[in-house]
Amino acid sequence: LAKTTQPISMDSYEGQEVNITCSHNNIATNDYITWYQQFPSQGPRFIIQGYKTKVTNEVASLFIPADRKSSTLSLPRVSLSDTAVYYCLVGRSNTGKLIFGQGTTLQVKP
Amino acid sequence: SAVISQKPSRDICQRGTSLTIQCQVDSQVTMMFWYRQQPGQSLTLIATANQGSEATYESGFVIDKFPISRPNLTFSTLTVSNMSPEDSSIYLCSALAGTGLPGELFFGEGSRLTVL
């Protein structure tokens, strides 16, 4: 599975849009990109998943360029409760397993 | 979706002993995994729990140290054997429901182990 690289930390303020970019240069043709959120003392929680172009759900948007070597998680109008660690992962459908990278610690300030 | 319950939620153990963590899912799932997360660190995949057969371990993890069982589609156990302080960590069970997206894993709250 492709290794992912993302910023270690980011700061933002309430109400702002936050974009976290992840690089996965060695992504294979059949791999998908998925993002998870983790709060302290909790297990990770699935946010969004995509294969190409743009995916949007009630929580976030995921932008994937045509070459798929990177992806950007967009969180609209963050609040203090969005302070968490965000993980970008590349997965393969036939294995199910996911390898977690270092993650991005997002700190939302008032 | 799937709700995952782990027991114990936390425990303090003595060096040299073994502890078994139980993972119960509220619905049948296709795949189950065990992860370890040390304080302030990311998650590390230990193994894939295979139903009715031996688990598939990731590099650096062996069956003698982390025996895993999965007798059916909703239950799995992870044993941490002959524990040392280096095994102090949070152990997380996760599952792939099979009816959702291929990357949509559900996680338990974790079992926090402290080895003295």
Short mmCIF file of C-alpha atoms in Angstrom, two decimals:
data_model
loop_
_atom_site.label_atom_id
_atom_site.label_comp_id
_atom_site.label_asym_id
_atom_site.label_seq_id
_atom_site.Cartn_x
_atom_site.Cartn_y
_atom_site.Cartn_z
CA LEU A 1 0.00 0.00 0.00
CA ALA A 2 1.15 3.52 -0.80
CA LYS A 3 2.76 5.52 1.96
CA THR A 4 1.03 8.78 2.81
CA THR A 5 2.55 12.08 3.89
CA GLN A 6 0.59 14.85 5.57
CA PRO A 7 1.42 17.85 7.77
CA ILE A 8 2.03 16.95 11.39
CA SER A 9 -0.11 19.79 12.72
CA MET A 10 -2.37 22.64 11.68
CA ASP A 11 -4.07 25.48 13.48
CA SER A 12 -7.32 27.14 12.54
CA TYR A 13 -10.03 29.33 13.99
CA GLU A 14 -13.68 28.66 14.45
CA GLY A 15 -15.74 29.28 11.34
CA GLN A 16 -12.86 28.89 8.92
CA GLU A 17 -12.55 26.30 6.19
CA VAL A 18 -9.70 23.90 6.78
CA ASN A 19 -7.92 22.03 4.00
CA ILE A 20 -5.54 19.19 4.85
CA THR A 21 -3.49 17.88 1.96
CA CYS A 22 -2.02 14.43 1.80
CA SER A 23 0.47 13.08 -0.70
CA HIS A 24 0.47 9.45 -1.86
CA ASN A 25 2.82 9.35 -4.81
CA ASN A 26 2.88 5.58 -5.17
CA ILE A 27 -0.86 5.01 -5.21
CA ALA A 28 -1.87 2.08 -7.38
CA THR A 29 -4.63 2.09 -9.98
CA ASN A 30 -7.17 0.25 -7.85
CA ASP A 31 -6.38 1.96 -4.55
CA TYR A 32 -8.83 4.30 -2.88
CA ILE A 33 -8.22 7.20 -0.49
CA THR A 34 -9.92 7.42 2.86
CA TRP A 35 -9.79 9.81 5.81
CA TYR A 36 -10.38 9.19 9.48
CA GLN A 37 -10.80 11.42 12.52
CA GLN A 38 -9.68 10.52 16.01
CA PHE A 39 -10.48 12.24 19.28
CA PRO A 40 -8.45 11.54 22.44
CA SER A 41 -9.35 8.27 24.14
CA GLN A 42 -11.52 7.16 21.24
CA GLY A 43 -11.08 4.89 18.27
CA PRO A 44 -10.76 6.47 14.83
CA ARG A 45 -13.94 7.36 12.99
CA PHE A 46 -14.44 7.18 9.23
CA ILE A 47 -14.97 10.56 7.57
CA ILE A 48 -14.91 10.16 3.81
CA GLN A 49 -13.57 8.03 1.00
CA GLY A 50 -12.92 8.60 -2.69
CA TYR A 51 -11.26 7.21 -5.74
CA LYS A 52 -11.04 10.26 -8.02
CA THR A 53 -12.38 13.79 -8.56
CA LYS A 54 -14.55 15.10 -5.75
CA VAL A 55 -16.63 13.47 -3.06
CA THR A 56 -18.82 15.34 -0.61
CA ASN A 57 -20.83 14.22 2.37
CA GLU A 58 -22.47 15.95 5.30
CA VAL A 59 -19.17 16.29 7.13
CA ALA A 60 -16.46 17.01 4.58
CA SER A 61 -15.32 17.12 0.98
CA LEU A 62 -12.51 15.19 -0.57
CA PHE A 63 -10.71 16.52 -3.62
CA ILE A 64 -8.56 14.16 -5.68
CA PRO A 65 -6.72 15.45 -8.77
CA ALA A 66 -6.50 13.47 -11.95
CA ASP A 67 -3.06 12.00 -11.20
CA ARG A 68 -4.31 10.84 -7.76
CA LYS A 69 -0.90 11.47 -6.22
CA SER A 70 -2.43 13.70 -3.59
CA SER A 71 -5.77 14.44 -1.99
CA THR A 72 -7.24 17.26 0.08
CA LEU A 73 -9.70 16.90 2.90
CA SER A 74 -11.83 20.03 3.26
CA LEU A 75 -13.70 20.76 6.47
CA PRO A 76 -16.13 23.66 6.09
CA ARG A 77 -16.60 26.12 8.92
CA VAL A 78 -14.77 24.22 11.65
CA SER A 79 -15.75 24.44 15.29
CA LEU A 80 -13.84 23.73 18.48
CA SER A 81 -15.20 20.19 18.43
CA ASP A 82 -13.31 19.50 15.20
CA THR A 83 -10.04 19.57 17.14
CA ALA A 84 -8.70 16.07 16.52
CA VAL A 85 -6.15 14.03 14.64
CA TYR A 86 -6.95 13.45 10.97
CA TYR A 87 -5.50 10.48 9.14
CA CYS A 88 -5.15 10.05 5.41
CA LEU A 89 -4.94 6.43 4.26
CA VAL A 90 -4.68 4.55 1.01
CA GLY A 91 -6.48 1.24 0.85
CA ARG A 92 -7.03 -1.66 -1.50
CA SER A 93 -10.47 -3.20 -1.83
CA ASN A 94 -9.42 -6.84 -1.83
CA THR A 95 -7.52 -6.65 1.47
CA GLY A 96 -9.63 -4.39 3.65
CA LYS A 97 -6.70 -3.55 5.86
CA LEU A 98 -5.59 0.03 6.31
CA ILE A 99 -2.17 1.30 7.32
CA PHE A 100 -2.22 4.48 9.36
CA GLY A 101 0.39 7.19 8.86
CA GLN A 102 1.34 9.84 11.35
CA GLY A 103 -1.82 11.93 10.96
CA THR A 104 -2.41 15.68 11.20
CA THR A 105 -3.29 17.20 14.55
CA LEU A 106 -5.79 19.96 13.90
CA GLN A 107 -6.21 22.54 16.64
CA VAL A 108 -9.23 24.80 16.27
CA LYS A 109 -9.03 27.98 18.30
CA PRO A 110 -11.87 30.27 19.38
CA SER B 1 -22.74 0.38 10.40
CA ALA B 2 -21.29 -1.71 13.21
CA VAL B 3 -20.93 -1.10 16.92
CA ILE B 4 -17.85 -2.63 18.48
CA SER B 5 -17.48 -3.36 22.17
CA GLN B 6 -14.17 -4.19 23.77
CA LYS B 7 -13.45 -5.66 27.16
CA PRO B 8 -11.65 -4.74 29.31
CA SER B 9 -11.61 -1.02 28.63
CA ARG B 10 -8.48 -0.75 30.74
CA ASP B 11 -6.33 -2.90 32.95
CA ILE B 12 -3.13 -2.81 34.94
CA CYS B 13 -1.09 -5.95 34.59
CA GLN B 14 2.05 -7.41 36.08
CA ARG B 15 5.11 -8.18 34.02
CA GLY B 16 5.16 -11.75 32.75
CA THR B 17 1.42 -12.27 32.79
CA SER B 18 -0.96 -12.51 29.84
CA LEU B 19 -4.21 -10.70 29.17
CA THR B 20 -6.96 -11.47 26.71
CA ILE B 21 -8.97 -8.66 25.14
CA GLN B 22 -12.40 -9.43 23.79
CA CYS B 23 -14.04 -7.74 20.82
CA GLN B 24 -17.73 -8.12 20.11
CA VAL B 25 -19.47 -6.67 17.06
CA ASP B 26 -23.22 -6.13 16.98
CA SER B 27 -23.55 -7.48 13.44
CA GLN B 28 -21.80 -9.91 11.17
CA VAL B 29 -18.73 -8.40 9.56
CA THR B 30 -16.46 -9.59 6.81
CA MET B 31 -13.10 -8.65 8.23
CA MET B 32 -11.70 -7.86 11.67
CA PHE B 33 -8.39 -6.27 12.56
CA TRP B 34 -6.36 -5.56 15.66
CA TYR B 35 -4.32 -2.37 16.04
CA ARG B 36 -2.03 -1.02 18.71
CA GLN B 37 -1.66 2.64 19.55
CA GLN B 38 0.96 3.89 21.94
CA PRO B 39 0.37 7.21 23.70
CA GLY B 40 0.65 10.13 21.32
CA GLN B 41 1.38 7.88 18.38
CA SER B 42 -0.48 6.64 15.34
CA LEU B 43 -2.07 3.23 15.01
CA THR B 44 -0.04 0.17 14.08
CA LEU B 45 -1.76 -2.82 12.51
CA ILE B 46 -1.03 -6.01 14.41
CA ALA B 47 -2.96 -8.56 12.42
CA THR B 48 -6.03 -9.50 10.44
CA ALA B 49 -8.27 -11.85 12.41
CA ASN B 50 -9.45 -14.59 10.06
CA GLN B 51 -12.59 -16.50 10.88
CA GLY B 52 -11.87 -20.12 11.61
CA SER B 53 -8.20 -19.95 10.71
CA GLU B 54 -4.94 -18.48 11.88
CA ALA B 55 -4.61 -14.73 11.90
CA THR B 56 -2.44 -12.93 9.37
CA TYR B 57 0.25 -10.97 11.19
CA GLU B 58 2.03 -7.84 10.08
CA SER B 59 5.76 -7.53 10.13
CA GLY B 60 7.07 -7.33 13.67
CA PHE B 61 4.18 -9.19 15.25
CA VAL B 62 4.11 -12.93 15.93
CA ILE B 63 1.48 -15.40 16.97
CA ASP B 64 3.32 -16.52 20.10
CA LYS B 65 3.22 -13.00 21.48
CA PHE B 66 -0.20 -11.95 20.17
CA PRO B 67 -2.39 -15.01 19.67
CA ILE B 68 -5.69 -14.10 18.04
CA SER B 69 -8.90 -16.02 17.71
CA ARG B 70 -11.98 -15.40 15.62
CA PRO B 71 -14.46 -18.21 16.10
CA ASN B 72 -17.33 -16.53 14.26
CA LEU B 73 -18.30 -13.44 12.28
CA THR B 74 -18.95 -11.21 15.28
CA PHE B 75 -16.29 -12.03 17.87
CA SER B 76 -12.52 -11.96 18.21
CA THR B 77 -9.94 -12.04 20.96
CA LEU B 78 -6.40 -10.76 21.18
CA THR B 79 -4.07 -12.06 23.87
CA VAL B 80 -0.98 -10.15 24.87
CA SER B 81 1.35 -12.82 26.21
CA ASN B 82 4.21 -12.61 28.68
CA MET B 83 3.74 -8.88 28.99
CA SER B 84 6.50 -6.36 29.56
CA PRO B 85 6.25 -2.61 30.16
CA GLU B 86 6.86 -2.11 26.41
CA ASP B 87 3.46 -3.68 25.79
CA SER B 88 1.74 -0.82 27.60
CA SER B 89 -0.51 0.58 24.93
CA ILE B 90 -4.05 0.94 23.68
CA TYR B 91 -5.26 -2.05 21.71
CA LEU B 92 -8.05 -1.41 19.23
CA CYS B 93 -10.35 -3.81 17.50
CA SER B 94 -11.82 -2.82 14.14
CA ALA B 95 -14.17 -4.34 11.62
CA LEU B 96 -15.19 -3.98 8.02
CA ALA B 97 -18.94 -4.35 7.69
CA GLY B 98 -18.91 -5.44 4.09
CA THR B 99 -22.06 -3.54 3.25
CA GLY B 100 -20.45 -0.12 3.24
CA LEU B 101 -17.46 1.35 1.50
CA PRO B 102 -14.32 -0.80 1.29
CA GLY B 103 -12.35 1.61 3.47
CA GLU B 104 -15.01 2.18 6.10
CA LEU B 105 -13.65 0.52 9.20
CA PHE B 106 -15.47 0.69 12.50
CA PHE B 107 -13.38 0.86 15.65
CA GLY B 108 -13.94 -0.02 19.25
CA GLU B 109 -13.07 2.41 22.01
CA GLY B 110 -9.87 0.54 22.73
CA SER B 111 -8.41 -1.35 25.66
CA ARG B 112 -5.77 0.56 27.56
CA LEU B 113 -3.15 -1.75 29.05
CA THR B 114 -0.57 -0.68 31.58
CA VAL B 115 2.14 -3.20 32.40
CA LEU B 116 4.10 -2.70 35.59
#
